[in-house]
mmCIF file of C-alpha atoms and ligand atoms in Angstrom:
data_model
loop_
_atom_site.group_PDB
_atom_site.id
_atom_site.type_symbol
_atom_site.label_atom_id
_atom_site.label_comp_id
_atom_site.label_asym_id
_atom_site.label_seq_id
_atom_site.Cartn_x
_atom_site.Cartn_y
_atom_site.Cartn_z
ATOM 1 C CA MET N 1 94.982 82.833 92.877
ATOM 2 C CA GLN N 2 96.655 79.416 93.218
ATOM 3 C CA LYS N 3 95.604 76.368 91.715
ATOM 4 C CA ILE N 4 95.442 73.090 93.156
ATOM 5 C CA ASP N 5 97.075 70.721 91.903
ATOM 6 C CA GLY N 6 95.368 67.311 92.155
ATOM 7 C CA LYS N 7 97.328 65.488 89.918
ATOM 8 C CA LEU N 8 100.798 66.669 92.075
ATOM 9 C CA VAL N 9 99.048 65.444 95.879
ATOM 10 C CA SER N 10 97.354 61.924 94.037
ATOM 11 C CA GLN N 11 101.246 61.296 93.253
ATOM 12 C CA ALA N 12 102.430 62.546 96.537
ATOM 13 C CA VAL N 13 99.893 60.078 98.330
ATOM 14 C CA ARG N 14 100.469 57.274 96.032
ATOM 15 C CA ASP N 15 104.605 57.702 96.245
ATOM 16 C CA GLU N 16 104.273 57.345 100.171
ATOM 17 C CA LEU N 17 101.797 54.388 99.937
ATOM 18 C CA THR N 18 104.962 52.488 97.123
ATOM 19 C CA MET N 19 107.151 53.518 99.681
ATOM 20 C CA LEU N 20 105.112 51.651 102.227
ATOM 21 C CA VAL N 21 104.444 48.269 100.424
ATOM 22 C CA LYS N 22 107.986 48.356 99.991
ATOM 23 C CA THR N 23 108.449 48.336 103.663
ATOM 24 C CA LEU N 24 105.921 45.703 103.971
ATOM 25 C CA THR N 25 107.257 43.186 101.859
ATOM 26 C CA GLY N 26 110.754 43.600 102.539
ATOM 27 C CA LYS N 27 110.039 42.760 105.778
ATOM 28 C CA GLY N 28 108.334 39.625 104.238
ATOM 29 C CA LEU N 29 104.677 40.451 104.515
ATOM 30 C CA ARG N 30 102.009 40.218 101.586
ATOM 31 C CA ALA N 31 100.863 43.446 99.981
ATOM 32 C CA PRO N 32 97.741 44.759 100.392
ATOM 33 C CA HIS N 33 95.210 43.607 97.885
ATOM 34 C CA LEU N 34 91.898 45.327 96.220
ATOM 35 C CA ALA N 35 89.205 43.613 94.413
ATOM 36 C CA ALA N 36 87.119 45.401 92.252
ATOM 37 C CA VAL N 37 83.740 44.088 90.857
ATOM 38 C CA LEU N 38 82.698 44.690 87.432
ATOM 39 C CA VAL N 39 79.117 44.024 86.542
ATOM 40 C CA GLY N 40 78.367 44.281 82.615
ATOM 41 C CA HIS N 41 79.985 46.491 79.954
ATOM 42 C CA ASP N 42 79.383 50.321 80.608
ATOM 43 C CA GLY N 43 81.887 52.637 79.041
ATOM 44 C CA GLY N 44 82.306 54.819 82.336
ATOM 45 C CA SER N 45 82.535 51.546 84.636
ATOM 46 C CA GLU N 46 85.014 49.819 82.350
ATOM 47 C CA THR N 47 87.771 53.333 82.326
ATOM 48 C CA TYR N 48 87.075 53.595 86.672
ATOM 49 C CA VAL N 49 88.045 50.031 87.038
ATOM 50 C CA ALA N 50 90.645 50.119 84.785
ATOM 51 C CA ALA N 51 92.377 52.823 86.392
ATOM 52 C CA LYS N 52 91.601 52.072 89.936
ATOM 53 C CA VAL N 53 93.627 48.265 88.670
ATOM 54 C CA LYS N 54 96.549 50.399 87.461
ATOM 55 C CA ASP N 55 96.383 52.433 90.301
ATOM 56 C CA CYS N 56 96.992 49.373 92.498
ATOM 57 C CA GLU N 57 99.789 47.910 90.009
ATOM 58 C CA GLU N 58 102.318 51.283 89.860
ATOM 59 C CA ILE N 59 101.485 51.424 94.158
ATOM 60 C CA GLY N 60 102.257 47.828 94.266
ATOM 61 C CA PHE N 61 99.268 46.264 95.780
ATOM 62 C CA GLY N 62 97.816 43.310 94.499
ATOM 63 C CA SER N 63 94.502 43.703 92.275
ATOM 64 C CA THR N 64 91.685 41.274 91.395
ATOM 65 C CA LEU N 65 89.204 42.027 88.827
ATOM 66 C CA LYS N 66 85.798 40.174 88.916
ATOM 67 C CA ARG N 67 83.642 40.915 85.868
ATOM 68 C CA PHE N 68 80.513 39.615 85.633
ATOM 69 C CA PRO N 69 77.739 40.078 82.812
ATOM 70 C CA SER N 70 74.349 41.971 83.145
ATOM 71 C CA THR N 71 72.299 39.233 83.342
ATOM 72 C CA ILE N 72 73.931 37.841 86.674
ATOM 73 C CA GLN N 73 71.242 37.477 89.038
ATOM 74 C CA GLU N 74 71.153 39.063 92.431
ATOM 75 C CA ALA N 75 71.661 36.248 94.897
ATOM 76 C CA GLU N 76 74.746 35.299 92.386
ATOM 77 C CA LEU N 77 76.562 38.542 92.970
ATOM 78 C CA LEU N 78 75.914 38.554 96.724
ATOM 79 C CA GLY N 79 77.559 35.344 97.157
ATOM 80 C CA GLU N 80 80.670 36.489 94.896
ATOM 81 C CA ILE N 81 80.621 39.256 97.360
ATOM 82 C CA GLN N 82 80.769 37.246 100.153
ATOM 83 C CA ARG N 83 83.185 34.990 98.776
ATOM 84 C CA LEU N 84 85.506 38.401 98.747
ATOM 85 C CA ASN N 85 84.742 38.925 102.241
ATOM 86 C CA ASP N 86 85.902 34.975 103.164
ATOM 87 C CA ASP N 87 89.318 35.524 100.961
ATOM 88 C CA PRO N 88 91.792 36.354 103.651
ATOM 89 C CA GLU N 89 94.291 38.098 101.178
ATOM 90 C CA ILE N 90 92.023 40.282 100.126
ATOM 91 C CA ASP N 91 91.569 44.182 102.187
ATOM 92 C CA GLY N 92 89.706 46.075 99.936
ATOM 93 C CA ILE N 93 85.938 45.186 97.868
ATOM 94 C CA ILE N 94 84.453 47.626 95.575
ATOM 95 C CA VAL N 95 81.109 46.941 93.343
ATOM 96 C CA GLN N 96 81.654 49.565 90.719
ATOM 97 C CA LEU N 97 78.367 51.554 90.339
ATOM 98 C CA PRO N 98 75.429 51.781 88.327
ATOM 99 C CA LEU N 99 74.421 48.243 88.716
ATOM 100 C CA PRO N 100 71.785 46.953 86.607
ATOM 101 C CA LYS N 101 68.501 47.771 87.399
ATOM 102 C CA HIS N 102 67.413 44.190 88.537
ATOM 103 C CA ILE N 103 70.019 44.371 91.080
ATOM 104 C CA SER N 104 69.765 46.214 94.412
ATOM 105 C CA PRO N 105 72.592 48.848 95.418
ATOM 106 C CA GLU N 106 71.927 49.042 98.856
ATOM 107 C CA LYS N 107 71.626 44.909 98.855
ATOM 108 C CA VAL N 108 75.296 44.808 97.807
ATOM 109 C CA ILE N 109 76.669 47.033 99.391
ATOM 110 C CA ASN N 110 75.394 46.001 102.672
ATOM 111 C CA THR N 111 77.202 42.686 101.854
ATOM 112 C CA ILE N 112 80.347 43.899 101.881
ATOM 113 C CA ASP N 113 82.608 43.139 105.116
ATOM 114 C CA PRO N 114 82.628 47.200 106.643
ATOM 115 C CA ALA N 115 86.132 45.976 107.483
ATOM 116 C CA LYS N 116 86.930 45.589 103.419
ATOM 117 C CA ASP N 117 84.526 48.235 103.017
ATOM 118 C CA VAL N 118 87.353 50.767 100.926
ATOM 119 C CA ASP N 119 84.550 53.220 99.092
ATOM 120 C CA GLY N 120 83.142 53.545 102.725
ATOM 121 C CA PHE N 121 79.550 53.045 101.449
ATOM 122 C CA HIS N 122 78.686 50.476 104.015
ATOM 123 C CA PRO N 123 75.722 52.024 106.347
ATOM 124 C CA GLN N 124 78.768 50.771 109.355
ATOM 125 C CA SER N 125 81.318 53.463 107.638
ATOM 126 C CA VAL N 126 78.402 55.942 107.432
ATOM 127 C CA GLY N 127 77.431 55.869 110.764
ATOM 128 C CA LYS N 128 81.028 56.075 112.016
ATOM 129 C CA MET N 129 82.101 58.903 109.698
ATOM 130 C CA VAL N 130 78.726 60.714 111.029
ATOM 131 C CA GLY N 131 79.898 59.869 114.825
ATOM 132 C CA GLY N 132 83.260 61.445 114.153
ATOM 133 C CA LEU N 133 84.939 57.802 114.674
ATOM 134 C CA PRO N 134 87.497 55.830 112.760
ATOM 135 C CA THR N 135 86.462 54.660 109.254
ATOM 136 C CA PHE N 136 86.767 54.576 105.537
ATOM 137 C CA ILE N 137 85.708 57.756 104.454
ATOM 138 C CA SER N 138 84.276 57.562 100.716
ATOM 139 C CA ALA N 139 86.856 58.344 98.023
ATOM 140 C CA THR N 140 86.280 61.926 96.727
ATOM 141 C CA PRO N 141 85.319 63.776 99.981
ATOM 142 C CA TYR N 142 88.316 61.931 101.436
ATOM 143 C CA GLY N 143 90.421 63.112 98.486
ATOM 144 C CA ILE N 144 88.853 66.811 99.069
ATOM 145 C CA LEU N 145 90.170 66.726 102.782
ATOM 146 C CA MET N 146 93.607 65.715 101.834
ATOM 147 C CA LEU N 147 93.424 68.752 99.014
ATOM 148 C CA LEU N 148 92.631 70.870 101.889
ATOM 149 C CA GLU N 149 95.047 69.848 104.277
ATOM 150 C CA TYR N 150 98.204 69.526 101.774
ATOM 151 C CA TYR N 151 97.692 73.594 100.669
ATOM 152 C CA LYS N 152 96.878 73.914 104.524
ATOM 153 C CA ILE N 153 93.834 75.869 103.989
ATOM 154 C CA GLU N 154 92.525 77.688 107.015
ATOM 155 C CA THR N 155 88.730 75.961 107.766
ATOM 156 C CA LYS N 156 88.118 76.976 111.177
ATOM 157 C CA GLY N 157 85.198 79.164 111.653
ATOM 158 C CA LYS N 158 84.794 79.586 108.232
ATOM 159 C CA HIS N 159 81.730 79.316 105.906
ATOM 160 C CA ALA N 160 81.395 76.426 103.738
ATOM 161 C CA VAL N 161 78.560 76.114 100.749
ATOM 162 C CA VAL N 162 78.281 73.037 99.646
ATOM 163 C CA ILE N 163 76.498 72.526 96.578
ATOM 164 C CA GLY N 164 74.676 68.804 95.906
ATOM 165 C CA ARG N 165 73.605 66.713 98.508
ATOM 166 C CA SER N 166 74.292 63.200 96.892
ATOM 167 C CA ASN N 167 75.170 60.118 99.420
ATOM 168 C CA ILE N 168 78.818 59.649 97.939
ATOM 169 C CA VAL N 169 79.937 63.871 97.525
ATOM 170 C CA GLY N 170 77.648 66.492 98.920
ATOM 171 C CA THR N 171 76.626 64.677 101.881
ATOM 172 C CA PRO N 172 79.810 63.598 103.463
ATOM 173 C CA VAL N 173 81.629 66.638 102.921
ATOM 174 C CA SER N 174 78.669 68.518 104.790
ATOM 175 C CA ILE N 175 79.580 66.417 107.358
ATOM 176 C CA LEU N 176 83.241 66.249 107.511
ATOM 177 C CA LEU N 177 83.257 69.910 107.294
ATOM 178 C CA SER N 178 81.349 70.327 110.267
ATOM 179 C CA ARG N 179 83.560 68.030 112.097
ATOM 180 C CA ASN N 180 85.182 69.168 115.288
ATOM 181 C CA THR N 181 88.813 68.647 113.694
ATOM 182 C CA TYR N 182 90.729 70.073 111.090
ATOM 183 C CA PRO N 183 89.905 70.190 108.024
ATOM 184 C CA GLY N 184 86.892 70.720 109.382
ATOM 185 C CA ASN N 185 85.072 73.235 112.140
ATOM 186 C CA CYS N 186 83.207 74.962 109.453
ATOM 187 C CA THR N 187 79.687 76.495 109.328
ATOM 188 C CA VAL N 188 78.002 74.559 106.591
ATOM 189 C CA THR N 189 75.327 75.580 104.130
ATOM 190 C CA LEU N 190 74.158 72.409 102.232
ATOM 191 C CA CYS N 191 72.289 73.645 98.960
ATOM 192 C CA HIS N 192 70.544 71.413 96.791
ATOM 193 C CA SER N 193 67.807 71.808 93.675
ATOM 194 C CA ALA N 194 64.904 73.127 96.197
ATOM 195 C CA THR N 195 67.601 75.701 97.874
ATOM 196 C CA PRO N 196 66.206 79.131 96.302
ATOM 197 C CA ASN N 197 68.743 81.455 96.906
ATOM 198 C CA ILE N 198 71.961 79.481 96.179
ATOM 199 C CA ASN N 199 73.706 82.369 94.574
ATOM 200 C CA GLU N 200 73.104 84.914 97.293
ATOM 201 C CA LEU N 201 74.731 81.691 100.244
ATOM 202 C CA CYS N 202 77.307 81.541 97.621
ATOM 203 C CA LEU N 203 78.822 85.083 97.971
ATOM 204 C CA GLN N 204 78.650 84.573 101.727
ATOM 205 C CA ALA N 205 81.195 81.652 101.483
ATOM 206 C CA ASP N 206 84.474 81.113 102.024
ATOM 207 C CA ILE N 207 84.747 77.816 100.907
ATOM 208 C CA VAL N 208 82.680 76.672 97.866
ATOM 209 C CA VAL N 209 82.170 72.875 97.095
ATOM 210 C CA ALA N 210 79.984 72.717 94.049
ATOM 211 C CA ALA N 211 79.263 68.584 93.240
ATOM 212 C CA LEU N 212 75.716 68.872 91.587
ATOM 213 C CA GLY N 213 77.029 68.210 88.040
ATOM 214 C CA LYS N 214 75.712 70.956 85.999
ATOM 215 C CA PRO N 215 78.857 72.546 83.913
ATOM 216 C CA GLY N 216 79.868 75.781 84.916
ATOM 217 C CA PHE N 217 76.584 76.236 87.246
ATOM 218 C CA VAL N 218 79.238 78.492 89.727
ATOM 219 C CA THR N 219 80.263 81.963 88.277
ATOM 220 C CA GLY N 220 82.443 84.902 88.876
ATOM 221 C CA ASP N 221 79.765 86.588 90.294
ATOM 222 C CA MET N 222 78.308 84.504 92.714
ATOM 223 C CA VAL N 223 81.731 84.056 94.352
ATOM 224 C CA LYS N 224 83.493 86.279 96.612
ATOM 225 C CA GLU N 225 86.852 87.587 96.996
ATOM 226 C CA GLY N 226 89.625 85.182 98.190
ATOM 227 C CA ALA N 227 87.153 82.323 98.301
ATOM 228 C CA VAL N 228 88.447 78.584 98.085
ATOM 229 C CA VAL N 229 86.680 76.725 95.297
ATOM 230 C CA ILE N 230 86.640 73.342 95.026
ATOM 231 C CA ASP N 231 84.924 72.100 91.652
ATOM 232 C CA VAL N 232 83.620 68.519 91.827
ATOM 233 C CA GLY N 233 81.898 68.127 89.024
ATOM 234 C CA THR N 234 82.922 66.025 85.915
ATOM 235 C CA THR N 235 80.653 66.555 82.793
ATOM 236 C CA ARG N 236 81.638 64.688 79.806
ATOM 237 C CA VAL N 237 80.475 67.262 77.110
ATOM 238 C CA SER N 238 80.462 66.443 73.470
ATOM 239 C CA ASP N 239 84.259 67.676 71.988
ATOM 240 C CA ALA N 240 84.986 66.881 68.387
ATOM 241 C CA SER N 241 88.492 68.200 69.392
ATOM 242 C CA LYS N 242 89.187 65.600 71.417
ATOM 243 C CA LYS N 243 90.088 61.860 70.385
ATOM 244 C CA SER N 244 87.898 60.336 72.654
ATOM 245 C CA GLY N 245 84.971 62.809 71.124
ATOM 246 C CA PHE N 246 84.452 64.707 74.569
ATOM 247 C CA SER N 247 85.730 66.600 77.473
ATOM 248 C CA LEU N 248 85.221 66.804 80.923
ATOM 249 C CA LYS N 249 83.556 69.777 82.760
ATOM 250 C CA GLY N 250 83.656 70.957 85.893
ATOM 251 C CA ASP N 251 80.749 72.859 87.438
ATOM 252 C CA VAL N 252 82.734 75.816 88.155
ATOM 253 C CA ASP N 253 82.854 78.082 85.190
ATOM 254 C CA PHE N 254 86.942 78.343 85.858
ATOM 255 C CA ASP N 255 87.434 81.576 83.521
ATOM 256 C CA SER N 256 85.366 83.702 85.761
ATOM 257 C CA VAL N 257 85.974 82.134 88.973
ATOM 258 C CA ALA N 258 89.791 81.633 88.990
ATOM 259 C CA PRO N 259 90.550 85.069 89.497
ATOM 260 C CA LYS N 260 88.354 85.924 92.923
ATOM 261 C CA SER N 261 89.707 82.590 94.571
ATOM 262 C CA SER N 262 92.355 82.697 96.647
ATOM 263 C CA PHE N 263 92.635 78.511 95.932
ATOM 264 C CA ILE N 264 90.564 76.920 93.493
ATOM 265 C CA THR N 265 90.609 73.135 92.116
ATOM 266 C CA PRO N 266 90.562 72.705 87.983
ATOM 267 C CA VAL N 267 88.801 70.029 86.289
ATOM 268 C CA PRO N 268 90.317 68.075 85.147
ATOM 269 C CA GLY N 269 93.375 67.151 87.773
ATOM 270 C CA GLY N 270 91.734 68.521 90.824
ATOM 271 C CA VAL N 271 89.226 66.320 92.818
ATOM 272 C CA GLY N 272 89.658 63.139 90.132
ATOM 273 C CA PRO N 273 93.161 61.928 90.665
ATOM 274 C CA MET N 274 92.288 62.914 94.604
ATOM 275 C CA THR N 275 89.394 60.439 94.533
ATOM 276 C CA ARG N 276 91.530 57.630 93.051
ATOM 277 C CA ALA N 277 94.436 58.863 95.804
ATOM 278 C CA GLY N 278 91.443 58.110 98.658
ATOM 279 C CA LEU N 279 90.395 54.438 97.281
ATOM 280 C CA MET N 280 94.112 53.940 97.518
ATOM 281 C CA LYS N 281 94.822 54.736 100.442
ATOM 282 C CA ASN N 282 91.303 53.383 102.349
ATOM 283 C CA THR N 283 93.220 49.865 101.022
ATOM 284 C CA TYR N 284 96.271 50.604 102.794
ATOM 285 C CA LEU N 285 94.134 51.416 106.203
ATOM 286 C CA ALA N 286 91.797 48.098 105.728
ATOM 287 C CA TYR N 287 95.615 46.186 105.535
ATOM 288 C CA LEU N 288 96.676 47.982 108.158
ATOM 289 C CA GLY N 289 93.490 46.567 110.180
ATOM 290 C CA ARG N 290 93.458 43.391 108.947
ATOM 291 C CA GLU N 291 96.801 42.684 109.258
ATOM 292 C CA GLU N 292 97.678 44.292 112.720
ATOM 293 C CA LYS N 293 99.158 40.646 113.998
ATOM 294 C CA ALA N 294 101.481 40.427 111.671
ATOM 295 C CA LEU N 295 102.382 43.932 111.272
ATOM 296 C CA LYS N 296 103.480 43.771 114.943
ATOM 297 C CA ALA N 297 105.180 40.373 114.972
ATOM 298 C CA ALA N 298 107.478 42.309 112.335
ATOM 299 C CA GLY N 299 108.523 45.022 113.991
ATOM 300 C CA LEU N 300 105.868 47.647 112.067
HETATM 301 N N1 LIG B 401 85.380 63.980 90.532
HETATM 302 C C1 LIG B 401 85.518 62.723 91.129
HETATM 303 O O1 LIG B 401 86.368 61.765 91.451
HETATM 304 C C2 LIG B 401 83.652 62.796 91.453
HETATM 305 C C3 LIG B 401 83.121 61.774 92.195
HETATM 306 C C4 LIG B 401 81.871 61.591 92.456
HETATM 307 C C5 LIG B 401 81.047 62.635 91.080
HETATM 308 N N2 LIG B 401 82.027 63.594 90.708
HETATM 309 C C6 LIG B 401 81.039 64.761 89.890
HETATM 310 O O2 LIG B 401 80.379 65.496 90.480
HETATM 311 C C7 LIG B 401 79.190 65.488 90.396
HETATM 312 C C8 LIG B 401 78.070 65.366 91.263
HETATM 313 O O3 LIG B 401 78.214 64.204 91.442
HETATM 314 P P1 LIG B 401 76.812 63.408 92.503
HETATM 315 O O4 LIG B 401 77.547 61.569 92.492
HETATM 316 O O5 LIG B 401 77.161 64.001 93.754
HETATM 317 O O6 LIG B 401 75.971 64.105 91.602
HETATM 318 P P2 LIG B 401 74.042 63.259 91.607
HETATM 319 O O7 LIG B 401 73.925 61.924 92.949
HETATM 320 O O8 LIG B 401 73.525 63.282 90.687
HETATM 321 O O9 LIG B 401 73.700 64.592 92.807
HETATM 322 C C9 LIG B 401 74.010 66.273 92.172
HETATM 323 C C10 LIG B 401 72.846 66.868 93.784
HETATM 324 O O10 LIG B 401 73.273 68.407 92.566
HETATM 325 C C11 LIG B 401 71.964 68.704 93.084
HETATM 326 N N3 LIG B 401 71.279 69.396 92.014
HETATM 327 C C12 LIG B 401 71.604 69.826 90.775
HETATM 328 N N4 LIG B 401 70.671 70.384 90.212
HETATM 329 C C13 LIG B 401 70.797 71.324 91.025
HETATM 330 C C14 LIG B 401 70.762 73.072 91.233
HETATM 331 N N5 LIG B 401 70.405 73.569 89.366
HETATM 332 N N6 LIG B 401 70.623 73.283 91.727
HETATM 333 C C15 LIG B 401 71.351 73.249 93.213
HETATM 334 N N7 LIG B 401 71.395 71.442 93.369
HETATM 335 C C16 LIG B 401 71.521 70.923 92.383
HETATM 336 C C17 LIG B 401 70.783 67.392 93.439
HETATM 337 O O11 LIG B 401 69.977 67.979 94.136
HETATM 338 P P3 LIG B 401 68.370 67.040 94.608
HETATM 339 O O12 LIG B 401 69.187 65.938 95.358
HETATM 340 O O13 LIG B 401 67.556 68.049 94.883
HETATM 341 O O14 LIG B 401 68.161 66.049 93.736
HETATM 342 C C18 LIG B 401 71.713 66.611 94.253
HETATM 343 O O15 LIG B 401 71.608 66.696 95.960
HETATM 344 C C19 LIG B 401 78.645 64.966 89.050
HETATM 345 O O16 LIG B 401 79.025 65.945 87.362
HETATM 346 C C20 LIG B 401 80.136 63.994 89.031
HETATM 347 O O17 LIG B 401 80.632 63.430 87.915
HETATM 348 C C21 LIG B 401 82.897 63.306 90.632
#
């Protein structure tokens, strides 16, 4: 069994981006710039956004954090996003979800310029991803693909069972793994809460991706010998031994599954750090797309 080290791979991606930014700024070009929009004061959202801003700083990207009260009206928020769309210095825009109930997340996502949609949630990005065209792949699925690539995990002809069909994880992962490219070319089974025989299906899987948000759901008796197991789940469970009062639990029961697996991601330290790396990579790609002329002029 080999533990997949998401921290290590994420650091490798960030080191590469740091070098690339140095090359850009060394040629007198500006650095890529990410704008994050945060509405209200949800604890989890605050933490996630702070981590993204910190990642930008470490890599050398510019960042802008736009904070708004939870009482902001939808039209005003859409206007603020439009201003970020129109700002030539901003390459990527993310709006931290969830949003207050009176604001439509669909309208907000649809307002983001697809050229700056580094979360990959815009219908245009999703459509291109489904069609196998170059686009922004949302950060968590992108991070999972990077892990499979880094560890040179064979995917062609394999049976992948994905548990969970959310728009941000399960569904895109299932589409990406079924594409005619590496990492892909899998035969994919997508399971959800109405799937009656998950245990049986999992036992046939060469690759299991668990993204359902139920701690310890996948147990050793559900996994065949040598399977690759990717645990996306991150559920906060109370833990008095931690300063924060909680610890993060994955959807896989690591202790019983690890001995049977060939590769497995831990929680924390597996997919989580890769999600952050995926966003940073998308921001860099957005910059490349938007600054094509300047890059050519600088001989890059
Ligand atoms: N590591 C990261 O960076 C990262 C990023 C995103 C999410 N996550 C974590 O990943 C997990 C999933 O997130 P999400 O946003 O995709 O969740 P979500 O939107 O709540 O979707 C959960 C999915 O799991 C399915 N499901 C729920 N219970 C099930 C069961 N007993 N058997 C089979 N399927 C079941 C649901 O089925 P139905 O569609 O039928 O309801 C749904 O499709 C969460 O723990 C989340 O915190 C981690």
